[in-house]
Amino acid sequence: MSNHPTFLAFRTNLEAGKTSCVEQVTYFLNRIEERKSLNCFLEVFGDEALLRAKEVDERVRTGKAGKLAGMVVALKDNICFKGHRISAASKILGSFSSIYSATVVERLLHEDAIIIGRANCDEFAMGSSNENSAFGPVLNPIDEQRSPGGSSGGSAAAVAAGLCHVALGSDTGGSIRQPASFCGLVGMKPTYGRISRYGLIAYASSFDQIGPLTHTIADAALLLEVIAGADGYDSTASSLPVEAYSANLNPKNKPSVALITEFMNDTRWDREIHHKIQKIVKLLQDNGHTTGEASFPYLDHMVPAYYVLTTAEASSNLSRYGGVLYGYRSPNATDIDSTYRKSRSEGFGPEVKRRILLGTFVLSSGYYDAYYSNAQKVRRILRDKTNEILEKFDFILLPTTPKTAFKLGEISDPVTMYLEDIFTVQANLTGLPAISIPLGTHSNGMPFGLQLIGRKFSEQQMLAFASELEAL
Amino acid sequence: MMDMYDKYEPVIGLEVHMQLLTKSKAYASDSASYGAQPNHHISPITLGHPGTLPRSNKAVVEFAVKLGLAVGSTIRRENQYARKNYFYADLPKGYQITQDTTPICNGGSITIKNQEDGSSRTINITRIHMEEDAGKSIHDQDPFDTLVDLNRAGIALLEVVSEPEIRTSSEAYQYLTEIRKLVRYLEICDGNMEEGSMRCDANISIRLKGDKVLNQRTEVKNMNSIRNVQRAIDYEVKRQIEEVEAGRKIAGETRSFDAVHGTTYAMRSKELANDYRYFPEPDLQPILVEQDYIESIRNRMPALPQELFHKYTSTLGLSEYDAALITDNKQMALYFEELIAHTSNFKSAVNWMMGGVKSYLNENAVEIEGFPLKPAELAALIQLIDAGKISHTAATQKLFPAMIAQPGSNPESLAAALNLLIESSGDALKEWAEAAIAKYPEKVAEFKAGKTGLLGLFMGELMKQSKGKADPKAADQILRELLSI
């Protein structure tokens, strides 16, 4: 038995010669088999992972191993890995295999991480429940009746169920943080531009960020410092140097924290989550932190602005899937037009089609100003107003989700589902970093996370403060 | 009665697409060179594979600024890219990266010359923007399928849009000729319409002369030469006039030019045209073009045909005809520029260019790059003539061909070796003069009797004796001396 839920625990034993990468991978492969019904993985790279584990063990033996030696990682199935299939949990990609690796994958492999498989998710990362996967929903390992959240549901469930050390997800409107909250994990969406998006299948380019799903802040910090940083293949990736997050997790100061008045004064939100926040605030005050309230009367504008802009970008980003160059081509196609029509009608799932139609509509002539332009203006205002709060406070403290994990099939109305994102879209609309930390367990037995939003590129301070909160 | 065609005035605007001579593509590092095997210049980025992102090629911005400066545009500081969305098999991403509301260049103009009366007109430019090319769909190579070559996909383009100020097909011809000359001078595009590296779409409408309105226009595509643009406009204007005169409406549509029949035919109706759903390209940060960058490009700008033409006609006193011939081709102009850096006898320099040099190029069917003599060598030849060391005849007939046969040799030594240098020393001259006089004893008497016009006869004979090497001045003097005795 070599159950090391966290990578750091494994690394300690590995360095002490008490375990090996092969032993760890074997353990995870068995666990994956045992918990197959969770539907976490679309594909497990079993033999390859074992082979690689052997190689890494050899490098560990000769002292040449990288800093993630033996870290077993699940990749959300929208991150490209050369020579491996990738589907974005959609039928439209058919049996497509990527001919290159995402920058984050290159960096993981360079530091001797071991990629164990492709994690299930919502189709093209569109969803909050993982029910939009063309390959069936993922079950929440804590309560299999419930959703693990989405869209990075497979990634979160795999980590929570102990099928790998960590996972990479992508977060366009909460797709890392919400599943982290539902599954009791740490989930981080770094500042837009902190991590290269090269090799991440785009949903909404100006919102998407890759990020870690881990058991602990320490694992998240280590993973982030490896995958972050400038990349010549992504002009939106920042060239700002990456700090040594993992070596600086001891808080150096007492960050101040803002609570949003409109949330604190609104009784429609879950009372237990609300109380937990108040309790945390009390503890922070006791520890010498400044806390205060800030007004942000824009909660109701965030989700509409988010869905107008993300669907607009998605409608364009998903144009490349048409059955012409690669992926699924309808056998019923007879000419170029029907190739597009039929391949896309048959290949995309209903939620993806809904968003493509919505995005096409908001960009079409005659409607562009009313929808796309206005939503862009709202985005600018939200960014300015959020930054105003962060000029006075170091962090904003919010719930990650309105409630704990809902039951699979519980929410059928798309707009109700979209409103699940109410606390998470702010960080994507503003490009700011945010992290969900597992801080509570509800009376219904399910975990929930609390969320910090920080200033641009404040990952260092955010991880240090999060580790203080983790220890509370 | 007035001709029905004369009642109308064409209103023409041209959109010119030029493929840039950058080494790599606009947003990928794939080679942008022409003529490779189909689908060999393709990376995952060009193929639009899932997860790929564009990478801006800085040379595209530089080329755009060069062209903008050359035509006097305002260069925009903050340049955003946009996506133009449409589905086609040769467009791998399903959208083209272009510029929509923020083109890199606004305004500017091209001056064209009326070939008949020599008058000038200015055609204003609306905008120049950066974009990427689509791949190539090949419909005529396979009997059943359309083939797609993506080597061209992602090649950098500049699109130059003119105001609808062109009034005749020959003005369109002149406008395109000037643009092509300009981009060749700037070395940003090879201007080859046959290979499609420069393409032109013409927006054409007609109106009654004196009207100010803009009527329904058609867009005509697929002209693969400047001459064919002219033909397409001629046909389309005539067609539109006949339609209107017959009481029919002009349909807003895209038409294709048929070069075999010299006609245009409808491709698709504008009403059914795509809604391109332009929006800002989120994968590329806006590119900032700062003033000092613009200045650094301005300082490195090559001489442009208009400037050189002006310099030659006004400062150097060349005729417009000569100046136009020399500036028509950049390499020719560069040769001439270097030539006049070595000699101040501009008139002689032009004469050599239009005479000996041009003949050599024509006879050997080569461009100026293939001319064996360096400008400095040609200048040295001019210098020899100007210094009176060689006669013009000996220079053109003997020395020039000899220099071409032995490029790199010193013209004066070569002339000496060929015994072509003018003799002004007394002894040789005296000998030739005496021989010349001795040949016509009876003419000497006539001369002495007052028929001084006979001096030319003796001079001619002297020159013959000297094989053209005699210094005419000294010869004149010595003849007069000898004959007056």
PDB file of N, CA, C and O in Angstrom, chain A residues 441-468:
ATOM      1  N   THR A 441     -17.446  21.865   5.985  1.00  0.00           N
ATOM      2  CA  THR A 441     -18.265  20.701   5.672  1.00  0.00           C
ATOM      3  C   THR A 441     -19.671  21.047   6.108  1.00  0.00           C
ATOM      4  O   THR A 441     -19.907  21.519   7.223  1.00  0.00           O
ATOM      5  N   HIS A 442     -20.576  20.839   5.204  1.00  0.00           N
ATOM      6  CA  HIS A 442     -21.969  21.214   5.423  1.00  0.00           C
ATOM      7  C   HIS A 442     -22.662  20.152   6.266  1.00  0.00           C
ATOM      8  O   HIS A 442     -22.208  19.006   6.323  1.00  0.00           O
ATOM      9  N   SER A 443     -23.801  20.517   6.873  1.00  0.00           N
ATOM     10  CA  SER A 443     -24.558  19.516   7.640  1.00  0.00           C
ATOM     11  C   SER A 443     -25.056  18.399   6.729  1.00  0.00           C
ATOM     12  O   SER A 443     -25.379  17.314   7.199  1.00  0.00           O
ATOM     13  N   ASN A 444     -25.086  18.653   5.392  1.00  0.00           N
ATOM     14  CA  ASN A 444     -25.492  17.578   4.471  1.00  0.00           C
ATOM     15  C   ASN A 444     -24.325  16.639   4.153  1.00  0.00           C
ATOM     16  O   ASN A 444     -24.442  15.755   3.323  1.00  0.00           O
ATOM     17  N   GLY A 445     -23.189  16.877   4.799  1.00  0.00           N
ATOM     18  CA  GLY A 445     -22.057  15.966   4.632  1.00  0.00           C
ATOM     19  C   GLY A 445     -21.124  16.346   3.508  1.00  0.00           C
ATOM     20  O   GLY A 445     -20.059  15.744   3.337  1.00  0.00           O
ATOM     21  N   MET A 446     -21.515  17.343   2.723  1.00  0.00           N
ATOM     22  CA  MET A 446     -20.685  17.710   1.572  1.00  0.00           C
ATOM     23  C   MET A 446     -19.735  18.859   1.933  1.00  0.00           C
ATOM     24  O   MET A 446     -20.067  19.718   2.741  1.00  0.00           O
ATOM     25  N   PRO A 447     -18.565  18.829   1.290  1.00  0.00           N
ATOM     26  CA  PRO A 447     -17.611  19.912   1.536  1.00  0.00           C
ATOM     27  C   PRO A 447     -18.006  21.185   0.784  1.00  0.00           C
ATOM     28  O   PRO A 447     -18.821  21.124  -0.128  1.00  0.00           O
ATOM     29  N   PHE A 448     -17.475  22.280   1.216  1.00  0.00           N
ATOM     30  CA  PHE A 448     -17.585  23.484   0.397  1.00  0.00           C
ATOM     31  C   PHE A 448     -16.332  24.333   0.566  1.00  0.00           C
ATOM     32  O   PHE A 448     -15.645  24.265   1.580  1.00  0.00           O
ATOM     33  N   GLY A 449     -16.081  25.136  -0.442  1.00  0.00           N
ATOM     34  CA  GLY A 449     -14.874  25.960  -0.416  1.00  0.00           C
ATOM     35  C   GLY A 449     -15.208  27.417  -0.223  1.00  0.00           C
ATOM     36  O   GLY A 449     -16.329  27.863  -0.458  1.00  0.00           O
ATOM     37  N   LEU A 450     -14.225  28.145   0.259  1.00  0.00           N
ATOM     38  CA  LEU A 450     -14.327  29.598   0.269  1.00  0.00           C
ATOM     39  C   LEU A 450     -13.285  30.119  -0.704  1.00  0.00           C
ATOM     40  O   LEU A 450     -12.248  29.502  -0.926  1.00  0.00           O
ATOM     41  N   GLN A 451     -13.603  31.292  -1.257  1.00  0.00           N
ATOM     42  CA  GLN A 451     -12.812  31.773  -2.366  1.00  0.00           C
ATOM     43  C   GLN A 451     -12.133  33.100  -2.045  1.00  0.00           C
ATOM     44  O   GLN A 451     -12.730  33.987  -1.445  1.00  0.00           O
ATOM     45  N   LEU A 452     -10.889  33.214  -2.448  1.00  0.00           N
ATOM     46  CA  LEU A 452     -10.184  34.496  -2.377  1.00  0.00           C
ATOM     47  C   LEU A 452      -9.995  35.006  -3.803  1.00  0.00           C
ATOM     48  O   LEU A 452      -9.628  34.248  -4.696  1.00  0.00           O
ATOM     49  N   ILE A 453     -10.231  36.306  -3.983  1.00  0.00           N
ATOM     50  CA  ILE A 453      -9.863  36.957  -5.240  1.00  0.00           C
ATOM     51  C   ILE A 453      -8.786  37.976  -4.886  1.00  0.00           C
ATOM     52  O   ILE A 453      -8.935  38.723  -3.904  1.00  0.00           O
ATOM     53  N   GLY A 454      -7.713  37.997  -5.640  1.00  0.00           N
ATOM     54  CA  GLY A 454      -6.611  38.915  -5.313  1.00  0.00           C
ATOM     55  C   GLY A 454      -6.255  39.807  -6.476  1.00  0.00           C
ATOM     56  O   GLY A 454      -6.870  39.748  -7.550  1.00  0.00           O
ATOM     57  N   ARG A 455      -5.234  40.632  -6.236  1.00  0.00           N
ATOM     58  CA  ARG A 455      -4.780  41.532  -7.311  1.00  0.00           C
ATOM     59  C   ARG A 455      -4.066  40.732  -8.392  1.00  0.00           C
ATOM     60  O   ARG A 455      -3.594  39.626  -8.164  1.00  0.00           O
ATOM     61  N   LYS A 456      -3.966  41.370  -9.555  1.00  0.00           N
ATOM     62  CA  LYS A 456      -3.250  40.777 -10.678  1.00  0.00           C
ATOM     63  C   LYS A 456      -1.869  40.279 -10.241  1.00  0.00           C
ATOM     64  O   LYS A 456      -1.129  41.017  -9.587  1.00  0.00           O
ATOM     65  N   PHE A 457      -1.540  39.088 -10.603  1.00  0.00           N
ATOM     66  CA  PHE A 457      -0.221  38.491 -10.346  1.00  0.00           C
ATOM     67  C   PHE A 457       0.160  38.485  -8.866  1.00  0.00           C
ATOM     68  O   PHE A 457       1.325  38.602  -8.516  1.00  0.00           O
ATOM     69  N   SER A 458      -0.856  38.352  -7.995  1.00  0.00           N
ATOM     70  CA  SER A 458      -0.555  38.274  -6.554  1.00  0.00           C
ATOM     71  C   SER A 458      -0.536  36.817  -6.096  1.00  0.00           C
ATOM     72  O   SER A 458      -0.788  36.525  -4.934  1.00  0.00           O
ATOM     73  N   GLU A 459      -0.224  35.887  -6.988  1.00  0.00           N
ATOM     74  CA  GLU A 459      -0.267  34.458  -6.665  1.00  0.00           C
ATOM     75  C   GLU A 459       0.561  34.130  -5.419  1.00  0.00           C
ATOM     76  O   GLU A 459       0.151  33.320  -4.585  1.00  0.00           O
ATOM     77  N   GLN A 460       1.720  34.764  -5.310  1.00  0.00           N
ATOM     78  CA  GLN A 460       2.602  34.480  -4.180  1.00  0.00           C
ATOM     79  C   GLN A 460       1.897  34.764  -2.848  1.00  0.00           C
ATOM     80  O   GLN A 460       1.810  33.912  -1.965  1.00  0.00           O
ATOM     81  N   GLN A 461       1.365  35.973  -2.755  1.00  0.00           N
ATOM     82  CA  GLN A 461       0.703  36.382  -1.518  1.00  0.00           C
ATOM     83  C   GLN A 461      -0.571  35.561  -1.296  1.00  0.00           C
ATOM     84  O   GLN A 461      -0.897  35.188  -0.164  1.00  0.00           O
ATOM     85  N   MET A 462      -1.259  35.265  -2.408  1.00  0.00           N
ATOM     86  CA  MET A 462      -2.513  34.513  -2.310  1.00  0.00           C
ATOM     87  C   MET A 462      -2.276  33.102  -1.767  1.00  0.00           C
ATOM     88  O   MET A 462      -2.997  32.625  -0.880  1.00  0.00           O
ATOM     89  N   LEU A 463      -1.236  32.444  -2.276  1.00  0.00           N
ATOM     90  CA  LEU A 463      -0.955  31.075  -1.818  1.00  0.00           C
ATOM     91  C   LEU A 463      -0.511  31.077  -0.362  1.00  0.00           C
ATOM     92  O   LEU A 463      -0.884  30.200   0.428  1.00  0.00           O
ATOM     93  N   ALA A 464       0.263  32.086   0.042  1.00  0.00           N
ATOM     94  CA  ALA A 464       0.713  32.166   1.428  1.00  0.00           C
ATOM     95  C   ALA A 464      -0.474  32.390   2.362  1.00  0.00           C
ATOM     96  O   ALA A 464      -0.609  31.738   3.409  1.00  0.00           O
ATOM     97  N   PHE A 465      -1.369  33.302   1.953  1.00  0.00           N
ATOM     98  CA  PHE A 465      -2.542  33.578   2.786  1.00  0.00           C
ATOM     99  C   PHE A 465      -3.469  32.364   2.812  1.00  0.00           C
ATOM    100  O   PHE A 465      -4.013  31.994   3.858  1.00  0.00           O
ATOM    101  N   ALA A 466      -3.613  31.707   1.662  1.00  0.00           N
ATOM    102  CA  ALA A 466      -4.467  30.518   1.596  1.00  0.00           C
ATOM    103  C   ALA A 466      -3.926  29.433   2.520  1.00  0.00           C
ATOM    104  O   ALA A 466      -4.688  28.694   3.154  1.00  0.00           O
ATOM    105  N   SER A 467      -2.612  29.360   2.611  1.00  0.00           N
ATOM    106  CA  SER A 467      -2.090  28.307   3.490  1.00  0.00           C
ATOM    107  C   SER A 467      -2.295  28.669   4.956  1.00  0.00           C
ATOM    108  O   SER A 467      -2.457  27.786   5.800  1.00  0.00           O
ATOM    109  N   GLU A 468      -2.380  29.961   5.261  1.00  0.00           N
ATOM    110  CA  GLU A 468      -2.763  30.371   6.620  1.00  0.00           C
ATOM    111  C   GLU A 468      -4.218  29.969   6.888  1.00  0.00           C
ATOM    112  O   GLU A 468      -4.537  29.418   7.945  1.00  0.00           O
TER     113      GLU A 468
END
